[in-house]
mmCIF file of C-alpha atoms and ligand atoms in Angstrom:
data_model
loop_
_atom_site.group_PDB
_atom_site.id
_atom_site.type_symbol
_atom_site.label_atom_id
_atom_site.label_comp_id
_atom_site.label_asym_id
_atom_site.label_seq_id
_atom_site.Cartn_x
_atom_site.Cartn_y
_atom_site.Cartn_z
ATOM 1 C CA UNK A 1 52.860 -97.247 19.935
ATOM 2 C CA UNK A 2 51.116 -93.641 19.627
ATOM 3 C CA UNK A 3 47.851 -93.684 18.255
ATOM 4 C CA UNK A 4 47.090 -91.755 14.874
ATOM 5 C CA UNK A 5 43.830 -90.726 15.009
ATOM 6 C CA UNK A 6 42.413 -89.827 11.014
ATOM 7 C CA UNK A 7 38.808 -89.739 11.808
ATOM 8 C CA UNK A 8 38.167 -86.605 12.452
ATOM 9 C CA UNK A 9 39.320 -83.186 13.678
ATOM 10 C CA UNK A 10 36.450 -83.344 16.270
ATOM 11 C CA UNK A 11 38.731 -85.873 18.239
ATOM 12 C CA UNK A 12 41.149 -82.884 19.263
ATOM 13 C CA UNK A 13 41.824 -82.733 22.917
ATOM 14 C CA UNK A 14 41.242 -79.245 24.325
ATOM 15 C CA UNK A 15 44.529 -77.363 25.264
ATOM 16 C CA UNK A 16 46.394 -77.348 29.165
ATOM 17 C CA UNK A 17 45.461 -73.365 28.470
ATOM 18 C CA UNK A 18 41.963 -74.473 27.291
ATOM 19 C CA UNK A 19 41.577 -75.790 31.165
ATOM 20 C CA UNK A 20 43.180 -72.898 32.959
ATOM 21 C CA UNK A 21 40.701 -70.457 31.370
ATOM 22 C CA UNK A 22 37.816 -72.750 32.303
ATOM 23 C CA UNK A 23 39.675 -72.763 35.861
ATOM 24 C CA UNK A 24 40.640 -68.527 35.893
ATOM 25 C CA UNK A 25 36.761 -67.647 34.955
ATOM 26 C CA UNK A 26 35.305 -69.961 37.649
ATOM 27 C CA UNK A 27 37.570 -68.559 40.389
ATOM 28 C CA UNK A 28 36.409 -64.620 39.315
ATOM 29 C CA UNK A 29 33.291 -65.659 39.420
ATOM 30 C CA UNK A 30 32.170 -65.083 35.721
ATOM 31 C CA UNK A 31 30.057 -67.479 35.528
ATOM 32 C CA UNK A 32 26.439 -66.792 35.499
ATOM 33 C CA UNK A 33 23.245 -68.128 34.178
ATOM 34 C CA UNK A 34 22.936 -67.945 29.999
ATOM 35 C CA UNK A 35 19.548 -68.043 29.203
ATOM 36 C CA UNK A 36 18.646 -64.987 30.793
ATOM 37 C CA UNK A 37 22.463 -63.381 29.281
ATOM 38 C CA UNK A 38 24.193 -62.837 32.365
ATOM 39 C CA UNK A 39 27.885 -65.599 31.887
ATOM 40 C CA UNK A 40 29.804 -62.741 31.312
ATOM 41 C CA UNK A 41 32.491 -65.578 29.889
ATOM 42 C CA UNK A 42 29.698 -66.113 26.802
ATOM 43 C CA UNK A 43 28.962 -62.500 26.165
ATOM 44 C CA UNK A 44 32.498 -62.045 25.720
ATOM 45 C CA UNK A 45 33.311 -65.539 23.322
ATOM 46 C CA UNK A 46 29.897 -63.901 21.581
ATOM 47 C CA UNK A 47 31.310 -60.657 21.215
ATOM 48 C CA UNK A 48 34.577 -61.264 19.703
ATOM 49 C CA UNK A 49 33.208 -64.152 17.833
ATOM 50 C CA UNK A 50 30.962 -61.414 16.237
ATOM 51 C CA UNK A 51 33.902 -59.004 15.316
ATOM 52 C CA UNK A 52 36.033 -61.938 13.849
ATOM 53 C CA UNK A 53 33.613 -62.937 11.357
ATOM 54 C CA UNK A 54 32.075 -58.901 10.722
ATOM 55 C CA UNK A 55 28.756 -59.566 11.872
ATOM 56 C CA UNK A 56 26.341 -57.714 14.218
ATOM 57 C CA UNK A 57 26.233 -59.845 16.476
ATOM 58 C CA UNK A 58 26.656 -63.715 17.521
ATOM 59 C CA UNK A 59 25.015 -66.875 19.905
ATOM 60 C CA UNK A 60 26.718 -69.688 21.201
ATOM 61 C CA UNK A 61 24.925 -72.725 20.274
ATOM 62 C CA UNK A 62 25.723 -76.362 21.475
ATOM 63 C CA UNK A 63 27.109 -78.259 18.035
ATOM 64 C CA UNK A 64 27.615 -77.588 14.589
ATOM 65 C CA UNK A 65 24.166 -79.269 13.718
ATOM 66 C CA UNK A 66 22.464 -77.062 16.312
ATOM 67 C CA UNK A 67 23.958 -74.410 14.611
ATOM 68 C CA UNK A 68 22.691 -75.075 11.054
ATOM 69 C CA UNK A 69 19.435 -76.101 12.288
ATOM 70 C CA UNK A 70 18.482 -73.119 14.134
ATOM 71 C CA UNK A 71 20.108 -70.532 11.365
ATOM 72 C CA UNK A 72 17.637 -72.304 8.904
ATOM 73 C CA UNK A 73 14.596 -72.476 10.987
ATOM 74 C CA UNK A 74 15.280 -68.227 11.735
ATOM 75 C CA UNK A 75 15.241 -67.634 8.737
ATOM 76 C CA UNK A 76 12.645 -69.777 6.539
ATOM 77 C CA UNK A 77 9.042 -71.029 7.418
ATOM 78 C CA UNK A 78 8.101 -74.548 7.601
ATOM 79 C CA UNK A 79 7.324 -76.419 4.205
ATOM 80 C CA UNK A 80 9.911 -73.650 2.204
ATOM 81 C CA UNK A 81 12.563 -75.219 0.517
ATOM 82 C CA UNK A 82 16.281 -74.918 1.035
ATOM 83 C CA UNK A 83 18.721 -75.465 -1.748
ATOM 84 C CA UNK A 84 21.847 -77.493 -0.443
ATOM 85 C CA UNK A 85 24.582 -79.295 -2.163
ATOM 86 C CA UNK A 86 24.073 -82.866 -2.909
ATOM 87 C CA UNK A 87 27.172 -83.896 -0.628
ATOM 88 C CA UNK A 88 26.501 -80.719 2.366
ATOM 89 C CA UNK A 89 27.057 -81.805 5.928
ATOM 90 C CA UNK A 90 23.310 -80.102 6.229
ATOM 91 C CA UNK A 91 21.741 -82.825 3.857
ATOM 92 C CA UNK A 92 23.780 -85.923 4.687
ATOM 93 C CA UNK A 93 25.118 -85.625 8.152
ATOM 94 C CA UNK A 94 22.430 -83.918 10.328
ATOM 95 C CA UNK A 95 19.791 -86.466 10.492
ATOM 96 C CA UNK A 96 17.344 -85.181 8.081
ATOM 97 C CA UNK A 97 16.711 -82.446 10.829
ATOM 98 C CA UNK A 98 15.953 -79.503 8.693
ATOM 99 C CA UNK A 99 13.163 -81.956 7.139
ATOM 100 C CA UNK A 100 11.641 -83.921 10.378
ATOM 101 C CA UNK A 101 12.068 -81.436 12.901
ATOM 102 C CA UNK A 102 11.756 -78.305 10.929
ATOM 103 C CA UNK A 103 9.277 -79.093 7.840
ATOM 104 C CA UNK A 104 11.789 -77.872 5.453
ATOM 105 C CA UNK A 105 12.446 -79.497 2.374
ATOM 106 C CA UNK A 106 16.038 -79.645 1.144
ATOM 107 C CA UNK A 107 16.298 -79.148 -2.547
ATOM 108 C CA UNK A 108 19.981 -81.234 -3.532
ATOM 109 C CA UNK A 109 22.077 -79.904 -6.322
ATOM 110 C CA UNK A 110 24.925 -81.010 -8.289
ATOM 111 C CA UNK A 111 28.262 -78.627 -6.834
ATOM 112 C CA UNK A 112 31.513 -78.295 -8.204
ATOM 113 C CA UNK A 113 33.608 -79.492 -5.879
ATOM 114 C CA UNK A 114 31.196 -78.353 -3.359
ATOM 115 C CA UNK A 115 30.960 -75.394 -4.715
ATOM 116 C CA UNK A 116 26.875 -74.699 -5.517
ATOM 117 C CA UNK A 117 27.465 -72.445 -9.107
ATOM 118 C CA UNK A 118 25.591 -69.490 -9.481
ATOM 119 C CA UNK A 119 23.333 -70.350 -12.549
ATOM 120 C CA UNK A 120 22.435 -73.737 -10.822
ATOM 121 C CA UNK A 121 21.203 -72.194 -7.964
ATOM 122 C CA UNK A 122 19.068 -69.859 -10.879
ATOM 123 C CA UNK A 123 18.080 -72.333 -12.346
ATOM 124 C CA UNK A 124 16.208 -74.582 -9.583
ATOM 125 C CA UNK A 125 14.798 -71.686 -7.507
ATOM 126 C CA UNK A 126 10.965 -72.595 -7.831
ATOM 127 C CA UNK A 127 8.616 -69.897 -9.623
ATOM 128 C CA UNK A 128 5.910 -68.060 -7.288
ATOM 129 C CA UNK A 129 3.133 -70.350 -7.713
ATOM 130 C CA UNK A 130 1.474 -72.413 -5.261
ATOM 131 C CA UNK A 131 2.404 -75.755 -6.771
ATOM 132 C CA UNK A 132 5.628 -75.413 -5.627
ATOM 133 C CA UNK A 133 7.291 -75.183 -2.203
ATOM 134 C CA UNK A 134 8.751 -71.678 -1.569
ATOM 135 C CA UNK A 135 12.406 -71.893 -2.267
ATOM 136 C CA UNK A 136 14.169 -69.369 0.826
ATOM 137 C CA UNK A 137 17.262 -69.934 1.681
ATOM 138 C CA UNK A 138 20.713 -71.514 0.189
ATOM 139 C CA UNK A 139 23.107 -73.195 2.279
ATOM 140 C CA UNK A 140 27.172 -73.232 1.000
ATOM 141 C CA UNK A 141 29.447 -74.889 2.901
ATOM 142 C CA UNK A 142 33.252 -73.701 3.198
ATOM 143 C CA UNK A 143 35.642 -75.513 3.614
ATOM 144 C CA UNK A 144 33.497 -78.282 2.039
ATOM 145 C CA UNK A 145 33.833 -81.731 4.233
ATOM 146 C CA UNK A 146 32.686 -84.377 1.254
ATOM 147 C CA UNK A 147 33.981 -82.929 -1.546
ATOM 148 C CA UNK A 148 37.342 -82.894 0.324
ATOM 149 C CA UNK A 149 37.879 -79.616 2.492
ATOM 150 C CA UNK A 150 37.523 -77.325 -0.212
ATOM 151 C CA UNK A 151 37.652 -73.565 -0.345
ATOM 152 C CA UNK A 152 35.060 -71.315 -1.593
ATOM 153 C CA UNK A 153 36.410 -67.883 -2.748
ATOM 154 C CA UNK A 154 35.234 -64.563 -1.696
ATOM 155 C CA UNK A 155 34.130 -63.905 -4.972
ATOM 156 C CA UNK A 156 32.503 -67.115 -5.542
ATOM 157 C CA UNK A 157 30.651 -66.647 -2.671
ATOM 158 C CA UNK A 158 29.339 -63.141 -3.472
ATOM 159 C CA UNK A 159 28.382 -64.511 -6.873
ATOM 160 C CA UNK A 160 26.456 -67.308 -5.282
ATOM 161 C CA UNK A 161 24.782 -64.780 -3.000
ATOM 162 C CA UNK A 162 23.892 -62.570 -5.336
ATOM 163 C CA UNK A 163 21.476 -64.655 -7.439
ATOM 164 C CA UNK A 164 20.101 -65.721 -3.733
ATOM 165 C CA UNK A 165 19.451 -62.199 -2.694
ATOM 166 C CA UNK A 166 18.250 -60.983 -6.414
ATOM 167 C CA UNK A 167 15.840 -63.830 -5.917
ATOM 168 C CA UNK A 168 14.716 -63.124 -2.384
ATOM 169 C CA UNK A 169 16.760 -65.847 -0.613
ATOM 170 C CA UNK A 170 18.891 -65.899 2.811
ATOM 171 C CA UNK A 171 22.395 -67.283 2.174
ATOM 172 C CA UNK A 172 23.625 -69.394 5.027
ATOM 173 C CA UNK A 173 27.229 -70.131 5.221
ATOM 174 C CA UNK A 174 27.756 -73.761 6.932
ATOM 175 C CA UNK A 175 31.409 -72.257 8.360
ATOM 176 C CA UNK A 176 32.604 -75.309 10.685
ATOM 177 C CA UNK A 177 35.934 -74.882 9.207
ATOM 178 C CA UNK A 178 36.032 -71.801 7.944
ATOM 179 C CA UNK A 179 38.971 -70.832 9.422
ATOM 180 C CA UNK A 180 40.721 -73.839 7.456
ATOM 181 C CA UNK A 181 39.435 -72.030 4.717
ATOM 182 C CA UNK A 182 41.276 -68.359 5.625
ATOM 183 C CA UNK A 183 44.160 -69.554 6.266
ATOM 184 C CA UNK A 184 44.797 -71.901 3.209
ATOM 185 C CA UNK A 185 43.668 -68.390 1.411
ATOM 186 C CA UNK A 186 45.463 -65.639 4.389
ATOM 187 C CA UNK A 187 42.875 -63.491 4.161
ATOM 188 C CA UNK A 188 39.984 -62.619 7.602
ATOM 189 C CA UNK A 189 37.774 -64.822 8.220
ATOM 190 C CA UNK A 190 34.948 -61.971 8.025
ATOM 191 C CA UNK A 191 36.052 -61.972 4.005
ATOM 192 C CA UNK A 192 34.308 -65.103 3.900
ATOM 193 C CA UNK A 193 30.989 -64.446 4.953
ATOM 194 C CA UNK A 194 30.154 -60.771 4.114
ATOM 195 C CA UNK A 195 27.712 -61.427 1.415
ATOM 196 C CA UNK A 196 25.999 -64.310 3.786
ATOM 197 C CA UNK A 197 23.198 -63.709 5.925
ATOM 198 C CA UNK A 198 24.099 -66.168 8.495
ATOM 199 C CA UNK A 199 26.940 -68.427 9.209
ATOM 200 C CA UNK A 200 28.038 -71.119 11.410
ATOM 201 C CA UNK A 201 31.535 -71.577 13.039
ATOM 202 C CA UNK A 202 32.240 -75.159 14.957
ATOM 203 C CA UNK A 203 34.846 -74.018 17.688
ATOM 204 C CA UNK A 204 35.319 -77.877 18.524
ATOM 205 C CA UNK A 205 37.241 -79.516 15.146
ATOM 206 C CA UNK A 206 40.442 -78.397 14.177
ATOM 207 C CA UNK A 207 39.963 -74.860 16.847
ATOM 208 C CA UNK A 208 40.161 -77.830 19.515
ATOM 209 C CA UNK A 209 37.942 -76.423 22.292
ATOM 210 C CA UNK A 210 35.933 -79.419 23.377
ATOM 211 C CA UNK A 211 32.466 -78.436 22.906
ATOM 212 C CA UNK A 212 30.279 -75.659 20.972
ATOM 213 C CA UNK A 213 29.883 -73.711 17.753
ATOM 214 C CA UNK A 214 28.882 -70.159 16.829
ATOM 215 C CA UNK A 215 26.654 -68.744 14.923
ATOM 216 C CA UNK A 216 26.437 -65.094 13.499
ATOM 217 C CA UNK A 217 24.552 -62.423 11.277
ATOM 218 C CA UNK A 218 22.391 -59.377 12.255
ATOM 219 C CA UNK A 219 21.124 -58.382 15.621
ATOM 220 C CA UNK A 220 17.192 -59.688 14.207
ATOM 221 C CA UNK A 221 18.665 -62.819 13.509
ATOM 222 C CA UNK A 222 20.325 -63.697 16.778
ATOM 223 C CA UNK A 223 17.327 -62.324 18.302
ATOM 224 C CA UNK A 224 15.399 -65.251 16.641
ATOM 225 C CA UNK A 225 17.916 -67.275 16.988
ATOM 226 C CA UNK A 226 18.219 -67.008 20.579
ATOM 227 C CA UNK A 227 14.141 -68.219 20.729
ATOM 228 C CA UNK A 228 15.322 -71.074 18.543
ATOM 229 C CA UNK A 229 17.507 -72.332 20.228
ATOM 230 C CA UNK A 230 15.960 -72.353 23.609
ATOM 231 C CA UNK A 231 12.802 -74.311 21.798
ATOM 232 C CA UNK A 232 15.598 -76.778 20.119
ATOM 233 C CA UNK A 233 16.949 -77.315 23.923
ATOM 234 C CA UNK A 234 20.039 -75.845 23.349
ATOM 235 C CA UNK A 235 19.525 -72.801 26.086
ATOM 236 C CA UNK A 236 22.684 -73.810 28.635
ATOM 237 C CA UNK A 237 23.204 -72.006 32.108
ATOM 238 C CA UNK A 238 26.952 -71.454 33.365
ATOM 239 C CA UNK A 239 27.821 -72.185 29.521
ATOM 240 C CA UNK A 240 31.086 -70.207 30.120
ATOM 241 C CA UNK A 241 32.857 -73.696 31.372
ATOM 242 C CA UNK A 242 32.330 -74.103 27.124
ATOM 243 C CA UNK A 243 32.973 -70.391 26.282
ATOM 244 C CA UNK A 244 36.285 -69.969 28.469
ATOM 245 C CA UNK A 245 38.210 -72.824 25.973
ATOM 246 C CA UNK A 246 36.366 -71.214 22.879
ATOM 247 C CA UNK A 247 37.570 -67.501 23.692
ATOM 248 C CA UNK A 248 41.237 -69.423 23.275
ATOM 249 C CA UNK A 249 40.248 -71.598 20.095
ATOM 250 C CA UNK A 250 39.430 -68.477 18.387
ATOM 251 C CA UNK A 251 42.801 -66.247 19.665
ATOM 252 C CA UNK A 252 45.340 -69.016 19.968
ATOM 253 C CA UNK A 253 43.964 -71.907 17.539
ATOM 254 C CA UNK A 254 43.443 -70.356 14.317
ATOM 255 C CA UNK A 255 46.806 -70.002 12.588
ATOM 256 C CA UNK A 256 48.366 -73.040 13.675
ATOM 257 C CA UNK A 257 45.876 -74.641 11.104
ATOM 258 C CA UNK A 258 48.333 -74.236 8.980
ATOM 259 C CA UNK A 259 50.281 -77.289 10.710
ATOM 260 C CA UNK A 260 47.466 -79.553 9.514
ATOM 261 C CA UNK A 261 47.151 -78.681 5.935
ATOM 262 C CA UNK A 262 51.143 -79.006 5.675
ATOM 263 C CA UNK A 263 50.598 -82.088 6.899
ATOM 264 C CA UNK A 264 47.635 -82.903 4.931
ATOM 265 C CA UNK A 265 50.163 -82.137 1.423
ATOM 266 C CA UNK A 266 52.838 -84.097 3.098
ATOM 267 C CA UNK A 267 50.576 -87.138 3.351
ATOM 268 C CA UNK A 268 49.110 -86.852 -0.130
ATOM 269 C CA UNK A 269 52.848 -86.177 -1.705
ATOM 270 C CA UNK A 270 54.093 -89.312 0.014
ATOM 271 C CA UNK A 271 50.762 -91.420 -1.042
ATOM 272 C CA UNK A 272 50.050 -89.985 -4.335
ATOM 273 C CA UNK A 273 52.717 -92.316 -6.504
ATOM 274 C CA UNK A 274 50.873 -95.282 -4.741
ATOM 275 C CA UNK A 275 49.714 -97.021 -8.031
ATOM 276 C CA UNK A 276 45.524 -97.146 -8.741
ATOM 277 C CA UNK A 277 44.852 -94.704 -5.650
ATOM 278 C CA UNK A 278 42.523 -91.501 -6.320
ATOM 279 C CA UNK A 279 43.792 -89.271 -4.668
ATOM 280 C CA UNK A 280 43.571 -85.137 -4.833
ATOM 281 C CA UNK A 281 45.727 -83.001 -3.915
ATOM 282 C CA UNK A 282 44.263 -81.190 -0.393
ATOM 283 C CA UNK A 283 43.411 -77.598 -0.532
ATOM 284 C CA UNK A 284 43.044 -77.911 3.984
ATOM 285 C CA UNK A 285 42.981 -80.751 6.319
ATOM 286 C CA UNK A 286 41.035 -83.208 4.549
ATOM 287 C CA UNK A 287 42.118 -85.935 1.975
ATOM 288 C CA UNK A 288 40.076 -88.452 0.292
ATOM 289 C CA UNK A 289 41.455 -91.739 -0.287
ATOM 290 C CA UNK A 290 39.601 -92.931 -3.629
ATOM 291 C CA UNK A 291 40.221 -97.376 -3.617
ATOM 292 C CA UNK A 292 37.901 -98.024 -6.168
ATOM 293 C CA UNK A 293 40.587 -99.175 -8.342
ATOM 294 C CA UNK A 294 42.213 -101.176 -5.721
ATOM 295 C CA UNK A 295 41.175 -104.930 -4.382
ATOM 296 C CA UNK A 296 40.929 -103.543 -0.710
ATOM 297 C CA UNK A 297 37.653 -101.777 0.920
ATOM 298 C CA UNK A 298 37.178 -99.384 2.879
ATOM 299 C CA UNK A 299 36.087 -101.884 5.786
ATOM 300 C CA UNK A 300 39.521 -103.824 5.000
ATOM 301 C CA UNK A 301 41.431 -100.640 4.921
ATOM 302 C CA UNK A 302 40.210 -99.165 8.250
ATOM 303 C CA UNK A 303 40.599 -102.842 10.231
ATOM 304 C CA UNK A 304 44.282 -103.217 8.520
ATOM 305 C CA UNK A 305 45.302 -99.881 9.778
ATOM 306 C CA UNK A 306 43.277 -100.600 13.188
ATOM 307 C CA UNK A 307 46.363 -102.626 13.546
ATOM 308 C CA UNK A 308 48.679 -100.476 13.364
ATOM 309 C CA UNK A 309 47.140 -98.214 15.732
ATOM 310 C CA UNK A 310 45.754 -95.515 12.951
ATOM 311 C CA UNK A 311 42.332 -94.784 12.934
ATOM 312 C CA UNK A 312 39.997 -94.009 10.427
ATOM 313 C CA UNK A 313 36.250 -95.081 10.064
ATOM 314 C CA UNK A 314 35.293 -98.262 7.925
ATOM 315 C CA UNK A 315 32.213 -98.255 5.711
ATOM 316 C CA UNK A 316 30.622 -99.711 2.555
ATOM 317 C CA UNK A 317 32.121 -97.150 -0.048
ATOM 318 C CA UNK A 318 35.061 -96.657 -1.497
ATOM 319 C CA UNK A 319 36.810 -93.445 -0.299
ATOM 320 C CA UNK A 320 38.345 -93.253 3.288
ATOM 321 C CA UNK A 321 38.390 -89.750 4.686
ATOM 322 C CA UNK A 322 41.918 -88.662 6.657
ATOM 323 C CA UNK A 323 41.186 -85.647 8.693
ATOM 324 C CA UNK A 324 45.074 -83.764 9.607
ATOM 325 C CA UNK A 325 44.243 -82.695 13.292
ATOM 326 C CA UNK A 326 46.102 -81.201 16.109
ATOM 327 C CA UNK A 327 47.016 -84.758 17.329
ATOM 328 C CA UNK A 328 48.977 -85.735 14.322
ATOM 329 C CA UNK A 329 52.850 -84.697 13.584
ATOM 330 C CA UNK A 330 54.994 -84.914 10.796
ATOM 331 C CA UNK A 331 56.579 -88.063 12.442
ATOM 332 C CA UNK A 332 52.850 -89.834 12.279
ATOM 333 C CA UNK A 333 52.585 -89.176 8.944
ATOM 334 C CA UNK A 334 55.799 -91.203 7.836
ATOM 335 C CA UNK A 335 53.893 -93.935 9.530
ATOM 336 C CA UNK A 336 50.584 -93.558 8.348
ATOM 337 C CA UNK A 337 52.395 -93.075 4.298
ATOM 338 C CA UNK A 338 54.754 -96.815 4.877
ATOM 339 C CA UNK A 339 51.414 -98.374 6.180
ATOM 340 C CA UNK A 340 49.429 -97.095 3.396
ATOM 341 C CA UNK A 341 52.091 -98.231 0.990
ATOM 342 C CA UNK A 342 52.107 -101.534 1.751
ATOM 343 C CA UNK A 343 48.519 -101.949 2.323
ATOM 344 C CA UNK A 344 47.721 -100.555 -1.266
ATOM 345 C CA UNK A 345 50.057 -102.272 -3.048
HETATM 346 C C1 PLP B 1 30.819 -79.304 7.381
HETATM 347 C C2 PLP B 1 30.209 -79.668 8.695
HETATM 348 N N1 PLP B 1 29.125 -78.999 9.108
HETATM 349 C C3 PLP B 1 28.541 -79.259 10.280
HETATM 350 C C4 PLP B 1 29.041 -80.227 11.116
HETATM 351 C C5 PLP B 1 28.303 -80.543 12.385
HETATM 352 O O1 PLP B 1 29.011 -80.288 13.537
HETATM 353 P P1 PLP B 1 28.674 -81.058 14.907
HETATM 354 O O2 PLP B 1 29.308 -82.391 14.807
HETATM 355 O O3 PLP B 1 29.284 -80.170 15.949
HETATM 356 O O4 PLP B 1 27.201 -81.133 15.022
HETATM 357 C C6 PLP B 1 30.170 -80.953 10.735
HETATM 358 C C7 PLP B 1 30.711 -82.008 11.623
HETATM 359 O O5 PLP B 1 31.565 -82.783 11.306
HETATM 360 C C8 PLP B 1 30.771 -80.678 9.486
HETATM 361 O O6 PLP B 1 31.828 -81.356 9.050
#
């Protein structure tokens, strides 16, 4: 029996066309050493990566973390404050990093469905007086991952930025699905992000290449960036083997993202009569399955479905994330709705 696999859209496998490009670039010798600029297969991911999302330019940096990290550090100094959203991938997934490796001290806030509003970010930006840490940047994430894979509008995002920027702050856009977030709204990607400073783009979840992320904003930036990173580690040499499958996440991979959130509204329209279940209705690729009204953890859930050959991590709460993906058709999601049904009940 096929394996569904929920967890993530990090577990897509990279395309057959993914391969050949990795295959073409080696045999016309594109390849060259990164650090000192000269992979011709990276300056080109960097360069179209830049024009997609209507910044100056753009760096190719190992992970999503990496990513986050190293747009923060360019743009703060060590012992400012960051304001992030309570549930952000940056203050709940990353390790603490921005804190233990870059003496920045996150500043949580209560989002609307991930979604930091305007006049809460006004109201906890810290006055200029040496009690306080210096509050410098704001981090919005879009889609949001906890709060479900929801979509921050252009607007919302300018209005967001604009009490950062009237207040002196960078605006850092944690973008490792913002193309989920274009295409459930059809509009650029670039739409997205021009009222953000920096942003970063993972080309490695639902995009499917197997490794890397982007990151973007003004020539300055990637200049600093590009010091960053190489302190952080994250300076690679023939680094087109990763750029030659990320040129094709960003040209072939983007639309068909469409597939998953279909999917992801199939799954909750099948699920969502199941009686005591919280469930929302998915704006992308990401539903949470709320059991706290149900006998069965999220342990029990996860080792029940295990069973059945569909994946999805256990833990101590009470919502299991399902993450639609590249690997999962319509046909898997009949399964994954008559296990779920009888599981719940
Ligand atoms: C919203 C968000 N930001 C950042 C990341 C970090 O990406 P990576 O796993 O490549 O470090 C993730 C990963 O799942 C994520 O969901």
């Amino acid at each position: 029996m096929k394996i569904i696999d929920l967890r993530s859209d990090t577990i897509t496998q990279p395309t057959d066309e993914m391969i050949e490009a990795i295959v073409n670039a080696h045999k016309e010798g594109r390849f060259g050493d990164d650090v000192i600029g000269e992979d011709e297969v990276v300056n080109e991911l960097q360069e179209k990566a830049s024009k997609i999302l209507g910044k100056e330019a753009a760096l190719l940096v190992t992970s999503g973390t990496q990513g986050n990290l190293i747009s923060l550090f360019a743009q703060t100094k060590r012992g400012d404050e960051v304001v992030v959203e309570e549930r952000s991938h940056t203050f709940m997934f990353e390790g603490g990093s921005m804190a233990s490796i870059g003496g920045l001290y996150p500043k949580p806030v209560k989002g609307e469905r991930g979604y930091i509003l305007p006049k809460t970010l006004e109201s906890v930006i810290s006055p200029d007086d040496a009690h306080y840490a210096r509050t410098s940047l704001v981090v919005c994430e879009n889609t949001h991952n906890y709060a479900g894979g929801t979509v921050t509008r252009p607007n919302q995002v300018k209005a967001l930025a604009d009490v950062a920027h009237d207040n002196g702050l960078k605006v850092h856009c944690d973008g490792a699905r913002l193309f989920n977030a274009a295409v459930a709204l059809n509009i650029p990607a670039s739409k997205l992000v021009e009222n953000v400073d920096s942003v970063q783009i993972c080309l490695s979840k639902g995009l499917s290449a197997p490794i890397g992320s982007i990151i973007a904003g003004t020539e300055e930036f990637i200049h600093e960036s590009h010091r960053t990173r190489k302190k952080l580690g994250g300076g690679m040499r023939q680094a087109g083997i990763i750029a030659a499958p990320g040129i094709i996440a960003l040209e072939k991979m983007v639309d068909r993202l469409n597939e998953d959130h279909e999917n992801a509204k199939l799954l909750y329209n099948g699920i969502k009569g199941i009686p005591n279940l919280v469930v929302e209705e998915p704006e992308t690729n990401i539903l949470f399955l709320g059991l706290q009204n149900l006998s069965i953890s999220q342990m029990k859930l996860a080792e029940e479905l295990a069973k059945e050959n569909i994946k999805v991590y256990g833990g101590y709460g009470v919502r299991t994330r399902m993450v639609l993906n590249r690997m999962v058709d319509r046909e898997d999601i009949d399964r994954v709705i008559s296990a779920l049904e009888r599981l719940l009940k």
